[in-house]
Amino acid sequence: MRKPHRPFARARVLAPLALLAAASLAAASLAEAQRAPAPRDWRDGATCYEVFVRSFRDSDGDGIGDLKGLLASLDYINDGRPSSPTSLGARCIWLMPIMDSPSYHGYDVRDYYRVAPVYGTNDDFKRLVIEAHRRGIKVLVDMVINHASSEWPPFQAALKEPASPYREWFRFAPARGPNNRWGNSNWHKSPVRDEYYYGFFWRGMPDLNYEQPGALEEMKKVASFWLNEMGVDGFRLDAVKYLVEDGAVVDDTPRTHAVLREYAAHVRAAKAGAFTIGEVFDSTGVLLSYYPDQLDAYFAFEIADSLIAGVRRGDARGILAPVLRLQQALPANRWAPFLRNHDQPRTRTELGGDLGKARVASFLLLTLPGLPFVYYGEELGMTGGKPDERIRTPMAWSTTAPHAGFTAGTPWQRLADDSLEANVAAQERAGSLLAHHRALIQLRASTPALALGTLEPIAAGHPAVVAFVRRTAAGSALVVANVTASAVRELTFDVPMPAGRRQSRTLFGDTERWEIRPPSAPSAPGQVRVPALAPYTGVILEFAVIP
Ligand code: CA
């Protein structure tokens, strides 16, 4: 993994030589042609990057990250070049809530039509979108429609005035409703009169009532505003499994599915190509009930957990199971693998601080099918555990500036203890976790097999080794990873290889001593012999058809 992007395979070719080695002369131009397909859909080969604006970069010294800071850092995310040594190459950003809110995290919105003043103005946001688009970055914003802030004017009106037309946008009752299935009450005493209102998460976040048309019509208006006036490319929708309650059942109800269906249809009609991705924090089985005609995509929490658990235990068996289940059910651009998000302890912390483990976990994430999401700072190996503020700490940019270059003032939250190491400037060097992410994200974008290929597992013959092929008609890529701290020796894989003349290239990692045996018959697999796979190492070997 130390030398990604090595241009040509060093893999030693065994007999028959001609089949694999024929193309070395024409290989450069051929490889270029194969490397630059016009993507049919921006999601093909894309990686998305989750940003907490408050913690990304502060432009004005108030200690709070803002839109101008993010704008100044867009080249770090993607500078528009297909191959860049100083840019991640992410094709999409998801901004955690940026609308006006009384909280630091923004998941309780006070004004759906206004950017939080500490982050900037609506015009700052529009400028950010233009600059993002110029670099090939799609912009998704967090949209919170399950609940609003208790300071949202419609809730205040409904709370204070029983005759208010906004009453039906919320759920009020003279007594607490039933407890939920976990035995808790989500009903809160009104501070104004002798009644209760429903709020799944807490009293400061009253749920919207989608049994009546008013709230949904308003949320559709909000969606249209952001798509058409503010220019966004879509939404990450928060907590969608809790949209509509049915007595004691507060999640995954039939009405929740119906509301999502209607909302998503509105988004598609409001802007062609708009993309919606939902948070359904649950098993794959539950996730599948949110298809085929609701939101475009959802986060695959089970993949996140299988990757983290497999790497933590050093056991590769089971890592691919949730991937295969989703792949079988859905097109790859409709589900999103990730490692950790803003609600979970950071990857490196989950992996006991081990950089090798973090490295192989991200290698797997970025070689799987699906639309992967990387939480900001994960590419640096930032650490952090609960409480939430500590998994959302400021990004570290510089090893010399105060507060690691995040702010010239006092940061809203103390930086992580490892900010001199999990730091962009410190990792501007070959072999860093940042360089590893840049190489993999750009390889994924430029390699058809990694962008579009179907995943076919390969028997690895060792519990610490994950092996699979990503296959398209034009070629395939063999992906192999060792998820343990020990070298694994003498592996032999049966690898399906494209028929006809083909060439092999090492795309990532070290294949110096690997041996490739072409298929003995057209329908038979070839073989790849690996004398040793170093600890926490990932390798990608491509087989391309020579036309
Ligand atoms: Ca600021």
Coordinates of C-alpha atoms and ligand atoms in Angstrom, one line a residue:
M1 CA 0.0 0.0 0.0
R2 CA 3.0 2.3 0.2
K3 CA 3.0 2.9 -3.5
P4 CA -0.4 3.2 -4.9
H5 CA -1.0 3.9 -8.6
R6 CA 2.0 1.9 -9.8
P7 CA 1.4 2.1 -13.5
F8 CA 2.1 -1.4 -14.6
A9 CA 1.9 -4.8 -13.0
R10 CA 5.0 -6.3 -11.7
A11 CA 3.2 -9.6 -11.2
R12 CA 5.2 -12.4 -12.7
V13 CA 3.3 -14.1 -15.4
L14 CA 3.6 -17.8 -15.7
A15 CA 2.9 -19.8 -18.8
P16 CA 1.2 -19.2 -21.2
L17 CA 3.0 -15.9 -21.2
A18 CA 1.5 -14.4 -24.4
L19 CA -2.0 -14.2 -23.0
L20 CA -1.3 -11.7 -20.3
A21 CA 1.8 -9.9 -21.5
A22 CA 1.0 -9.2 -25.1
A23 CA -0.1 -5.6 -24.7
S24 CA 2.7 -3.9 -23.0
L25 CA 3.3 -1.6 -25.9
A26 CA -0.2 -0.3 -26.4
A27 CA -0.9 -0.6 -22.7
A28 CA -0.5 3.1 -21.8
S29 CA -3.0 4.5 -24.2
L30 CA -5.3 1.6 -23.7
A31 CA -5.2 2.0 -20.0
E32 CA -5.9 5.7 -20.3
A33 CA -9.0 5.0 -22.5
Q34 CA -10.3 2.5 -20.0
R35 CA -9.6 4.8 -17.2
A36 CA -11.8 7.7 -18.4
P37 CA -15.3 6.5 -19.0
A38 CA -18.0 9.1 -19.1
P39 CA -19.9 8.2 -15.9
R40 CA -23.6 7.4 -16.7
D41 CA -24.5 8.7 -13.2
W42 CA -22.5 10.9 -10.9
R43 CA -22.8 8.2 -8.3
D44 CA -20.9 5.6 -10.3
G45 CA -17.4 5.5 -8.8
A46 CA -18.2 8.4 -6.5
T47 CA -17.3 8.8 -2.9
C48 CA -19.2 11.2 -0.6
Y49 CA -17.7 13.2 2.3
E50 CA -19.7 14.1 5.4
V51 CA -18.9 17.6 6.7
F52 CA -19.8 19.2 10.0
V53 CA -19.5 22.8 9.0
R54 CA -19.0 24.0 12.6
S55 CA -15.8 21.9 12.9
F56 CA -14.4 22.1 9.4
R57 CA -12.8 25.5 9.1
D58 CA -13.4 28.9 10.6
S59 CA -12.9 32.0 8.3
D60 CA -13.6 34.8 10.7
G61 CA -12.0 34.0 14.0
D62 CA -15.1 33.4 16.1
G63 CA -14.0 29.8 16.7
I64 CA -16.9 28.3 14.7
G65 CA -16.4 26.7 11.3
D66 CA -18.5 28.4 8.6
L67 CA -19.4 28.3 4.9
K68 CA -16.6 30.6 3.9
G69 CA -14.1 28.3 5.7
L70 CA -15.6 25.4 3.9
L71 CA -15.4 27.2 0.6
A72 CA -11.8 28.0 1.1
S73 CA -11.2 24.3 1.7
L74 CA -13.1 22.9 -1.2
D75 CA -9.9 22.0 -3.1
Y76 CA -9.0 19.7 -0.3
I77 CA -12.2 17.8 -1.0
N78 CA -12.0 17.9 -4.7
D79 CA -10.0 20.4 -6.8
G80 CA -11.7 19.3 -10.1
R81 CA -8.7 17.3 -11.4
P82 CA -9.4 13.6 -12.0
S83 CA -6.0 12.8 -10.4
S84 CA -4.7 15.1 -7.8
P85 CA -2.0 14.5 -5.1
T86 CA -3.5 17.2 -2.9
S87 CA -7.2 16.5 -3.1
L88 CA -9.4 13.6 -1.9
G89 CA -11.5 13.5 -5.1
A90 CA -14.8 13.2 -3.4
R91 CA -17.7 13.8 -5.8
C92 CA -20.3 14.8 -3.2
I93 CA -20.5 16.4 0.2
W94 CA -23.2 15.9 2.8
L95 CA -23.4 18.9 5.0
M96 CA -24.8 18.2 8.5
P97 CA -27.6 20.7 9.3
I98 CA -26.8 24.2 8.3
M99 CA -30.1 25.8 8.9
D100 CA -30.8 28.2 11.7
S101 CA -31.1 26.3 15.0
P102 CA -30.7 26.9 18.7
S103 CA -28.3 23.9 19.1
Y104 CA -24.7 23.5 18.1
H105 CA -25.5 20.4 16.0
G106 CA -28.5 21.9 14.2
Y107 CA -30.7 18.8 14.2
D108 CA -33.5 21.0 15.6
V109 CA -34.3 23.6 13.0
R110 CA -35.7 27.0 13.9
D111 CA -35.9 28.5 10.4
Y112 CA -35.9 26.2 7.4
Y113 CA -35.3 29.0 5.0
R114 CA -32.2 30.5 6.5
V115 CA -28.7 29.4 6.9
A116 CA -27.5 29.6 10.6
P117 CA -26.0 33.1 11.0
V118 CA -22.9 31.7 12.6
Y119 CA -22.3 29.7 9.4
G120 CA -23.0 32.6 7.0
T121 CA -25.7 33.9 4.8
N122 CA -27.9 32.3 2.2
D123 CA -25.8 34.1 -0.4
D124 CA -22.7 32.5 1.1
F125 CA -24.3 29.2 0.7
K126 CA -25.3 29.8 -3.0
R127 CA -21.7 30.8 -3.7
L128 CA -20.5 27.6 -2.0
V129 CA -22.7 25.5 -4.3
I130 CA -21.5 27.3 -7.4
E131 CA -17.8 26.7 -6.4
A132 CA -18.6 23.1 -5.5
H133 CA -20.2 22.4 -8.8
R134 CA -17.2 24.0 -10.6
R135 CA -15.1 21.2 -9.0
G136 CA -17.5 18.4 -9.7
I137 CA -18.8 18.2 -6.2
K138 CA -22.5 17.6 -5.6
V139 CA -24.0 19.2 -2.5
L140 CA -26.4 17.4 -0.3
V141 CA -27.7 19.1 2.8
D142 CA -29.1 17.4 5.9
M143 CA -32.9 17.8 6.0
V144 CA -34.6 17.2 9.3
I145 CA -38.3 16.6 8.7
N146 CA -39.2 14.2 11.5
H147 CA -39.1 17.1 14.0
A148 CA -38.4 20.8 14.3
S149 CA -37.0 22.9 17.1
S150 CA -39.4 23.8 19.8
E151 CA -38.4 27.4 18.9
W152 CA -39.8 27.0 15.4
P153 CA -42.4 29.7 15.1
P154 CA -45.2 27.3 14.0
F155 CA -44.7 25.2 17.1
Q156 CA -44.6 28.3 19.3
A157 CA -47.9 29.4 17.7
A158 CA -49.5 25.9 18.2
L159 CA -48.3 25.7 21.7
K160 CA -49.6 29.1 22.8
E161 CA -52.9 29.2 20.8
P162 CA -55.2 26.2 20.7
A163 CA -57.1 27.8 17.8
S164 CA -53.9 28.2 15.7
P165 CA -53.9 26.7 12.3
Y166 CA -50.5 25.2 13.1
R167 CA -52.0 23.0 15.8
E168 CA -52.5 20.1 13.4
W169 CA -48.8 20.3 12.3
F170 CA -48.0 18.7 15.7
R171 CA -49.4 16.0 18.0
F172 CA -51.0 17.4 21.1
A173 CA -53.1 15.4 23.6
P174 CA -54.8 16.0 26.9
A175 CA -52.8 13.1 28.5
R176 CA -49.6 11.2 27.6
G177 CA -50.1 8.7 24.8
P178 CA -48.9 5.1 25.0
N179 CA -45.2 4.4 25.8
N180 CA -43.2 3.2 22.8
R181 CA -42.1 -0.4 22.4
W182 CA -39.0 0.2 24.4
G183 CA -41.1 1.2 27.4
N184 CA -40.4 4.9 27.2
S185 CA -42.7 7.9 26.8
N186 CA -42.0 10.4 24.0
W187 CA -44.7 12.7 25.3
H188 CA -43.8 16.0 26.9
K189 CA -45.7 18.3 29.2
S190 CA -46.6 21.6 27.6
P191 CA -45.0 24.6 29.4
V192 CA -48.1 26.6 28.6
R193 CA -51.2 24.6 29.4
D194 CA -52.3 21.3 30.9
E195 CA -51.6 19.1 27.9
Y196 CA -48.8 17.0 26.2
Y197 CA -47.1 17.0 22.9
Y198 CA -45.1 14.3 21.1
G199 CA -41.4 14.5 20.4
F200 CA -39.5 11.3 19.8
F201 CA -36.0 12.5 20.6
W202 CA -36.6 15.1 23.4
R203 CA -38.9 17.9 24.4
G204 CA -36.9 20.4 22.4
M205 CA -37.7 18.5 19.2
P206 CA -41.5 18.3 18.7
D207 CA -42.3 15.8 15.9
L208 CA -44.2 17.0 12.9
N209 CA -47.7 15.4 12.4
Y210 CA -47.9 13.8 9.0
E211 CA -51.4 12.5 9.5
Q212 CA -52.6 16.0 8.4
P213 CA -51.5 17.6 5.1
G214 CA -50.2 20.9 6.5
A215 CA -46.8 19.9 7.8
L216 CA -46.0 17.7 4.8
E217 CA -47.0 20.5 2.4
E218 CA -44.6 22.9 4.3
M219 CA -41.8 20.4 4.2
K220 CA -42.3 20.0 0.4
K221 CA -42.1 23.8 0.1
V222 CA -38.8 23.8 2.1
A223 CA -37.4 21.0 -0.2
S224 CA -38.3 23.0 -3.3
F225 CA -36.7 26.1 -1.8
W226 CA -33.3 24.4 -1.2
L227 CA -33.3 22.6 -4.5
N228 CA -34.3 25.5 -6.7
E229 CA -33.5 28.7 -4.8
M230 CA -30.4 27.5 -3.0
G231 CA -29.2 25.1 -5.7
V232 CA -28.6 21.9 -3.7
D233 CA -28.4 18.5 -5.5
G234 CA -30.3 16.6 -2.9
F235 CA -30.8 15.8 0.7
R236 CA -29.7 13.5 3.5
L237 CA -32.9 12.9 5.4
D238 CA -32.6 12.5 9.1
A239 CA -34.3 9.8 11.2
V240 CA -36.8 8.9 8.6
K241 CA -37.9 5.7 10.3
Y242 CA -39.8 7.8 12.9
L243 CA -41.9 10.0 10.7
V244 CA -45.4 8.7 11.5
E245 CA -46.5 6.9 14.7
D246 CA -49.3 4.4 15.1
G247 CA -50.2 4.1 18.8
A248 CA -47.3 2.5 20.6
V249 CA -45.5 1.8 17.3
V250 CA -43.3 4.7 16.5
D251 CA -41.1 3.4 13.8
D252 CA -41.3 1.9 10.3
T253 CA -45.1 2.3 10.1
P254 CA -46.9 1.9 6.8
R255 CA -47.8 5.7 6.9
T256 CA -44.0 6.5 7.3
H257 CA -43.4 4.6 4.1
A258 CA -46.3 6.4 2.4
V259 CA -45.0 9.9 3.5
L260 CA -41.5 9.1 2.2
R261 CA -42.9 7.9 -1.1
E262 CA -44.8 11.2 -1.5
Y263 CA -41.9 13.3 -0.3
A264 CA -39.4 11.7 -2.6
A265 CA -41.8 12.0 -5.6
H266 CA -42.0 15.7 -4.8
V267 CA -38.2 16.1 -4.7
R268 CA -37.8 14.3 -8.1
A269 CA -40.5 16.5 -9.6
A270 CA -39.1 19.7 -8.1
K271 CA -35.6 19.1 -9.7
A272 CA -34.6 16.5 -12.2
G273 CA -31.8 14.3 -10.9
A274 CA -32.2 15.4 -7.3
F275 CA -30.9 12.7 -4.9
T276 CA -32.2 11.6 -1.6
I277 CA -30.5 9.4 1.0
G278 CA -32.1 8.5 4.3
E279 CA -31.0 7.5 7.7
V280 CA -32.7 4.3 8.8
F281 CA -30.5 3.3 11.7
D282 CA -31.4 -0.4 11.6
S283 CA -30.7 -3.8 10.2
T284 CA -30.6 -4.6 6.5
G285 CA -33.9 -6.4 6.8
V286 CA -35.6 -3.2 8.0
L287 CA -33.7 -1.1 5.4
L288 CA -35.1 -3.2 2.6
S289 CA -38.7 -2.3 3.5
Y290 CA -37.8 1.3 2.5
Y291 CA -37.5 0.3 -1.2
P292 CA -38.2 0.3 -4.1
D293 CA -40.1 3.6 -4.5
Q294 CA -39.3 5.8 -1.5
L295 CA -36.0 7.6 -1.1
D296 CA -33.2 6.9 -3.7
A297 CA -30.8 5.4 -1.1
Y298 CA -30.1 4.7 2.5
F299 CA -27.0 4.2 4.7
A300 CA -26.0 0.6 5.2
F301 CA -25.5 0.5 9.0
E302 CA -25.0 -3.3 8.9
I303 CA -22.1 -2.9 6.5
A304 CA -20.5 -0.3 8.8
D305 CA -20.8 -2.7 11.7
S306 CA -19.5 -5.7 9.8
L307 CA -16.5 -3.8 8.6
I308 CA -15.6 -2.4 12.0
A309 CA -16.3 -5.7 13.8
G310 CA -14.4 -7.8 11.3
V311 CA -11.3 -5.6 11.4
R312 CA -11.5 -5.2 15.2
R313 CA -11.5 -8.9 15.7
G314 CA -9.2 -9.7 12.9
D315 CA -11.7 -12.0 11.4
A316 CA -12.7 -11.5 7.8
R317 CA -15.5 -14.1 7.7
G318 CA -18.8 -12.3 7.7
I319 CA -17.5 -9.0 6.5
L320 CA -19.1 -9.3 3.1
A321 CA -22.5 -10.9 4.1
P322 CA -24.5 -7.6 4.4
V323 CA -22.8 -6.3 1.2
L324 CA -24.0 -9.4 -0.7
R325 CA -27.5 -9.1 0.6
L326 CA -27.8 -5.5 -0.5
Q327 CA -26.1 -6.1 -3.8
Q328 CA -28.6 -8.9 -4.6
A329 CA -31.6 -6.7 -3.8
L330 CA -30.6 -3.3 -5.2
P331 CA -28.5 -1.4 -7.7
A332 CA -25.2 -0.3 -6.2
N333 CA -26.1 3.4 -6.4
R334 CA -29.0 2.9 -4.0
W335 CA -27.1 2.0 -0.8
A336 CA -24.3 3.6 1.0
P337 CA -21.6 1.8 2.9
F338 CA -19.6 3.8 5.5
L339 CA -17.5 3.2 8.6
R340 CA -18.7 5.7 11.1
N341 CA -20.8 8.9 11.1
H342 CA -21.3 11.8 13.4
D343 CA -23.4 9.7 15.9
Q344 CA -20.7 7.0 16.4
P345 CA -17.3 6.9 18.0
R346 CA -14.7 7.5 15.3
T347 CA -13.3 4.5 13.3
R348 CA -9.8 4.7 14.8
T349 CA -11.2 4.9 18.3
E350 CA -13.4 1.9 17.6
L351 CA -10.3 0.1 16.4
G352 CA -8.3 0.7 19.6
G353 CA -6.3 3.5 18.1
D354 CA -4.6 1.2 15.7
L355 CA -3.7 3.0 12.5
G356 CA -3.1 -0.3 10.6
K357 CA -6.7 -1.4 11.3
A358 CA -8.0 2.0 10.3
R359 CA -6.1 1.7 7.1
V360 CA -7.5 -1.7 6.1
A361 CA -11.0 -0.7 7.2
S362 CA -11.0 2.2 4.8
F363 CA -9.4 0.1 2.1
L364 CA -12.4 -2.3 2.3
L365 CA -14.9 0.6 2.5
L366 CA -13.5 2.2 -0.7
T367 CA -13.3 -1.0 -2.7
L368 CA -16.9 -2.3 -2.0
P369 CA -19.8 -1.6 -4.4
G370 CA -22.3 1.0 -3.2
L371 CA -21.9 4.8 -2.7
P372 CA -19.4 5.1 0.2
F373 CA -19.5 8.0 2.7
V374 CA -16.4 9.1 4.6
Y375 CA -17.0 11.2 7.7
Y376 CA -14.6 14.3 7.8
G377 CA -11.4 13.6 9.6
E378 CA -11.6 9.8 9.2
E379 CA -9.1 10.2 6.3
L380 CA -6.6 11.6 8.9
G381 CA -7.4 8.9 11.5
M382 CA -8.9 11.4 13.9
T383 CA -9.9 9.8 17.2
G384 CA -12.9 10.6 19.4
G385 CA -15.5 8.9 21.5
K386 CA -18.7 10.0 23.2
P387 CA -20.1 12.5 24.2
D388 CA -21.1 13.6 20.8
E389 CA -19.1 16.8 20.9
R390 CA -15.9 14.8 21.1
I391 CA -16.7 12.8 17.9
R392 CA -17.3 16.2 16.1
T393 CA -14.1 18.0 17.0
P394 CA -12.4 20.6 14.8
M395 CA -10.5 19.5 11.8
A396 CA -6.7 19.9 12.0
W397 CA -5.1 21.6 9.0
S398 CA -1.7 22.9 10.1
T399 CA 1.1 21.7 12.4
T400 CA 2.4 25.2 13.0
A401 CA -0.6 27.5 13.3
P402 CA -2.5 27.9 16.6
H403 CA -5.4 25.4 17.0
A404 CA -4.0 23.5 14.1
G405 CA -5.2 26.1 11.6
F406 CA -8.8 25.5 12.3
T407 CA -9.4 29.0 13.7
A408 CA -7.5 32.1 14.6
G409 CA -9.7 32.5 17.6
T410 CA -10.8 30.1 20.3
P411 CA -12.3 26.9 18.9
W412 CA -15.9 26.2 19.9
Q413 CA -14.7 22.7 20.9
R414 CA -11.2 21.6 22.0
L415 CA -9.3 19.8 19.3
A416 CA -8.8 16.1 19.6
D417 CA -5.6 15.2 21.5
D418 CA -4.0 13.7 18.4
S419 CA -4.5 16.8 16.3
L420 CA -0.8 17.2 15.5
E421 CA -0.8 13.7 14.0
A422 CA -4.3 13.5 12.6
N423 CA -3.6 16.7 10.7
V424 CA -3.6 17.5 7.0
A425 CA -0.2 19.2 6.9
A426 CA 1.4 16.3 8.8
Q427 CA 0.0 13.8 6.4
E428 CA 1.0 15.5 3.1
R429 CA 3.4 12.6 2.5
A430 CA 3.5 9.3 0.8
G431 CA 2.2 6.5 3.0
S432 CA 0.0 8.5 5.2
L433 CA -3.6 7.6 5.9
L434 CA -4.6 10.7 4.0
A435 CA -2.6 9.7 0.9
H436 CA -4.2 6.2 1.2
H437 CA -7.6 7.8 1.1
R438 CA -6.8 10.0 -1.8
A439 CA -5.4 7.1 -3.8
L440 CA -8.3 4.9 -3.2
I441 CA -11.0 7.5 -3.8
Q442 CA -9.4 8.5 -7.1
L443 CA -8.8 4.9 -8.1
R444 CA -12.5 4.1 -7.4
A445 CA -13.6 7.0 -9.6
S446 CA -11.3 6.1 -12.5
T447 CA -11.4 2.3 -12.6
P448 CA -14.6 0.9 -14.3
A449 CA -14.4 -2.4 -12.3
L450 CA -14.3 -0.5 -9.0
A451 CA -16.9 2.0 -10.1
L452 CA -19.4 -0.3 -11.6
G453 CA -18.3 -4.0 -11.0
T454 CA -20.4 -6.6 -9.3
L455 CA -18.8 -8.1 -6.3
E456 CA -18.1 -11.8 -6.4
P457 CA -16.6 -13.2 -3.3
I458 CA -13.6 -15.5 -3.6
A459 CA -12.7 -18.3 -1.2
A460 CA -9.8 -16.9 0.6
G461 CA -8.7 -20.0 2.4
H462 CA -7.8 -18.0 5.5
P463 CA -10.0 -16.4 8.2
A464 CA -8.0 -13.2 8.2
V465 CA -8.3 -12.6 4.5
V466 CA -11.1 -10.9 2.5
A467 CA -11.0 -11.6 -1.2
F468 CA -13.4 -10.7 -4.0
V469 CA -13.5 -9.7 -7.6
R470 CA -15.3 -6.6 -8.9
R471 CA -16.4 -7.5 -12.4
T472 CA -17.7 -5.7 -15.4
A473 CA -17.9 -6.9 -19.1
A474 CA -14.7 -4.8 -19.8
G475 CA -12.6 -6.3 -17.1
S476 CA -12.4 -7.1 -13.4
A477 CA -10.4 -6.2 -10.4
L478 CA -9.2 -8.7 -7.7
V479 CA -9.3 -7.1 -4.2
V480 CA -7.5 -8.8 -1.4
A481 CA -7.0 -7.6 2.2
N482 CA -5.4 -9.0 5.3
V483 CA -7.3 -7.7 8.4
T484 CA -4.8 -8.9 11.0
A485 CA -1.5 -7.8 12.5
S486 CA 0.3 -10.9 11.2
A487 CA 1.5 -11.7 7.7
V488 CA -0.5 -14.4 6.0
R489 CA 1.4 -16.8 3.8
E490 CA 0.8 -19.0 0.8
L491 CA -2.6 -18.1 -0.5
T492 CA -4.0 -19.3 -3.8
F493 CA -7.2 -17.8 -5.2
D494 CA -9.3 -19.1 -8.0
V495 CA -10.1 -15.9 -9.9
P496 CA -12.6 -15.5 -12.7
M497 CA -10.8 -13.6 -15.4
P498 CA -12.2 -12.0 -18.6
A499 CA -12.2 -14.2 -21.7
G500 CA -9.9 -13.4 -24.6
R501 CA -6.7 -11.4 -24.5
R502 CA -6.2 -9.5 -21.3
Q503 CA -3.6 -7.6 -19.3
S504 CA -3.1 -7.4 -15.6
R505 CA -2.1 -4.3 -13.7
T506 CA -1.4 -3.6 -10.1
L507 CA -3.7 -0.8 -9.1
F508 CA -2.9 -0.6 -5.5
G509 CA -0.4 -2.3 -3.1
D510 CA 2.4 -4.6 -3.7
T511 CA 2.2 -7.7 -6.0
E512 CA 5.9 -8.0 -6.5
R513 CA 6.0 -11.8 -5.9
W514 CA 2.5 -12.7 -6.9
E515 CA 2.1 -15.3 -9.7
I516 CA -0.8 -15.2 -12.1
R517 CA -1.9 -18.4 -13.9
P518 CA -4.3 -17.8 -16.7
P519 CA -7.4 -20.0 -17.1
S520 CA -6.6 -23.4 -18.6
A521 CA -9.9 -23.4 -20.5
P522 CA -12.2 -20.5 -21.5
S523 CA -14.8 -21.2 -18.8
A524 CA -12.3 -22.0 -16.0
P525 CA -11.0 -19.5 -13.5
G526 CA -7.4 -18.4 -13.5
Q527 CA -5.3 -18.6 -10.4
V528 CA -3.4 -16.1 -8.4
R529 CA -0.8 -17.3 -5.9
V530 CA 0.2 -14.9 -3.2
P531 CA 3.3 -15.9 -1.2
A532 CA 2.7 -13.4 1.6
L533 CA 0.2 -10.7 2.4
A534 CA 1.6 -8.2 4.9
P535 CA -0.3 -7.1 8.0
Y536 CA -3.3 -4.8 7.4
T537 CA -2.6 -4.8 3.7
G538 CA -4.9 -4.3 0.8
V539 CA -4.1 -5.1 -2.8
I540 CA -6.0 -4.4 -6.0
L541 CA -5.0 -6.3 -9.2
E542 CA -6.9 -5.4 -12.4
F543 CA -7.5 -7.7 -15.4
A544 CA -8.6 -5.7 -18.4
V545 CA -9.7 -7.1 -21.7
I546 CA -7.5 -6.1 -24.7
P547 CA -9.9 -5.3 -27.5
Ligands
CA1 CA -16.7 31.4 12.0

